[in-house]
C-alpha positions as a printed Julia matrix, in Angstrom:
203×3 Matrix{Float64}:
 121.0   73.64  102.65
 122.16  72.71  106.18
 123.31  69.25  105.04
 127.1   68.94  105.21
 129.49  66.2   104.18
 130.6   65.74  107.8
 127.09  64.5   108.61
 128.02  61.31  106.73
 129.44  58.59  108.94
 130.34  54.91  108.96
 129.8   54.57  112.72
 126.85  52.7   114.18
 124.21  55.01  115.67
 124.25  55.54  119.42
 121.93  53.36  121.48
 120.36  53.55  124.9
 117.02  53.62  126.72
 116.13  57.07  125.37
 116.6   56.1   121.71
 113.73  54.98  119.51
 113.9   53.16  116.19
 111.59  54.03  113.32
 110.98  53.01  109.73
 109.44  55.44  107.24
 108.09  54.2   103.92
 107.22  56.18  100.79
 105.21  54.26   98.19
 105.73  54.47   94.43
 106.11  52.44   91.25
 108.82  54.31   89.33
 112.46  53.27   89.74
 113.72  54.45   93.11
 110.33  55.7    94.29
 109.55  52.91   96.79
 111.77  53.89   99.72
 112.14  52.7   103.31
 114.44  54.55  105.73
 115.55  53.18  109.11
 116.3   55.82  111.74
 117.36  56.11  115.37
 116.16  59.2   117.22
 116.67  60.57  120.7
 113.84  62.91  121.7
 114.96  63.03  125.34
 117.88  65.32  124.63
 117.25  69.08  124.83
 117.83  69.15  121.1
 116.55  66.06  119.32
 119.01  63.74  117.6
 118.2   62.12  114.25
 120.39  59.35  112.81
 119.63  57.78  109.4
 120.86  54.2   109.71
 119.98  52.39  106.45
 117.71  52.47  103.41
 115.83  50.22  100.98
 115.19  51.58   97.48
 113.1   49.92   94.77
 110.5   50.43   92.09
 107.28  48.52   91.47
 107.24  45.06   93.08
 104.88  42.78   94.95
 104.35  43.3    98.7
 106.33  40.18   99.62
 109.42  41.49   97.8
 109.28  44.83   99.61
 108.61  43.1   102.95
 111.53  40.71  102.48
 113.98  43.49  101.67
 112.87  45.69  104.55
 113.31  42.77  106.96
 116.75  42.15  105.46
 117.62  45.79  106.09
 116.79  45.27  109.75
 118.76  42.02  109.91
 121.95  43.5   108.5
 121.79  46.08  111.28
 121.4   43.44  113.97
 117.65  44.05  114.37
 114.29  42.48  113.65
 110.73  43.8   113.67
 110.7   43.76  117.5
 113.4   46.47  117.39
 111.18  49.02  115.61
 109.18  51.36  117.86
 107.09  52.8   115.04
 106.43  52.02  111.37
 104.98  54.91  109.35
 104.02  54.7   105.69
 102.69  57.07  103.07
  99.09  57.02  101.98
  98.12  54.5    99.32
  99.88  54.84   95.98
  97.38  54.06   93.24
  99.86  53.09   90.55
 100.1   53.91   86.87
  99.16  51.99   83.78
 102.71  50.62   83.65
 103.23  50.45   87.39
 101.66  48.86   90.42
  99.78  50.0    93.47
 101.15  49.85   96.99
  99.72  50.7   100.39
 100.47  50.16  104.04
  97.75  47.49  104.19
  99.2   45.53  101.25
 102.7   45.77  102.71
 101.4   44.49  106.06
  99.8   41.51  104.28
 103.17  40.85  102.66
 104.86  41.0   106.07
 102.33  38.5   107.44
 103.07  36.03  104.66
 106.86  36.39  105.0
 106.82  36.14  108.82
 104.2   33.37  108.94
 101.4   35.26  110.7
  97.73  34.73  109.82
  95.86  37.54  108.1
  95.34  40.3   110.64
  97.83  38.71  113.04
 100.83  40.95  112.41
 102.05  42.13  115.86
 102.7   45.68  114.64
 101.01  48.23  112.38
 102.34  50.4   109.59
 100.61  53.64  110.52
  99.6   56.19  107.9
 101.66  59.38  107.82
  99.97  62.42  109.35
 100.0   65.04  106.6
  98.22  68.27  107.59
  98.74  71.47  105.63
 102.29  72.74  106.04
 103.65  69.43  107.35
 106.36  69.14  104.7
 107.84  72.52  105.62
 107.5   71.93  109.35
 109.06  68.46  109.31
 111.89  69.45  106.98
 112.6   72.34  109.35
 112.9   69.9   112.25
 115.43  67.81  110.32
 117.33  70.9   109.16
 117.54  72.18  112.74
 119.06  68.87  113.84
 121.64  69.26  111.06
 122.49  72.81  112.11
 122.96  71.72  115.74
 125.17  68.77  114.67
 122.53  66.4   116.02
 122.09  64.66  112.66
 124.06  61.84  111.05
 123.55  59.56  108.08
 125.33  56.29  107.4
 127.37  56.24  104.2
 125.41  53.24  102.93
 122.3   55.45  102.59
 123.44  56.49   99.13
 120.03  57.47   97.72
 119.13  59.54  100.78
 122.52  61.28  100.71
 122.01  62.13   97.04
 118.52  63.46   97.77
 119.75  65.6   100.67
 122.39  67.1    98.39
 120.11  67.78   95.44
 116.49  68.22   96.57
 115.23  71.77   96.11
 111.81  71.46   97.74
 110.24  70.26   94.49
 108.01  67.25   93.82
 110.73  65.37   91.96
 112.65  62.11   92.12
 114.66  63.29   95.13
 111.56  63.8    97.26
 110.82  60.11   97.91
 113.78  59.5   100.22
 113.19  62.82  102.0
 109.55  61.86  102.61
 110.55  58.45  103.99
 113.05  60.16  106.32
 110.31  62.52  107.57
 107.85  59.68  108.11
 110.46  57.7   110.08
 111.85  60.41  112.32
 109.27  63.08  113.1
 106.51  60.91  114.67
 109.08  59.64  117.18
 109.89  63.22  118.17
 106.29  64.4   118.48
 104.59  63.13  121.64
 101.16  63.68  120.11
 102.01  61.32  117.23
 104.17  58.78  119.04
 102.25  55.62  119.84
 104.67  52.68  120.26
 103.83  49.35  118.71
 102.52  46.75  121.1
 103.96  43.32  120.42
 101.47  40.54  121.02
 102.89  37.55  122.88
 101.6   34.01  122.83
């Protein structure tokens, strides 16, 4: 309920040495339930900043398709996988009779094939979201506080996330997927206990 229309912007997010980039991924097979959100956060400020930069929305597809589109999302924002400080994905989605399964491990294998790395050679990990009891309420409160302090922005091209922020009522419904991906992307970069930057292997 703290989300306001003036949080929507067409400006590029601020950058600098204190900003971190994150991608959060929620897995699913229904239309619009496989979601990746790209964020920029600044935990160094007294009050943390959260900026939703872009999104990828899909349904059931093979890992290579999801990997390709996520990498395209980075490219259209002038980035590549080196730019991302942390990748965080939901726990494995087991699929339905008419859908498919997806997991962080399968998506990493897709990334390896698209980027040309051998199996196990991807220079970053998609870490599993930390989901203790009460984490949804706690993490949504962090995002809401950023909104209330005018430390939150969302690019206008994040149409699905904007719709979810307008309509989600804390229910397990179709609007929850984008909210989950936003949480997975932003909160680990604000929590020192969860933040472990990716180490890029060279050579």
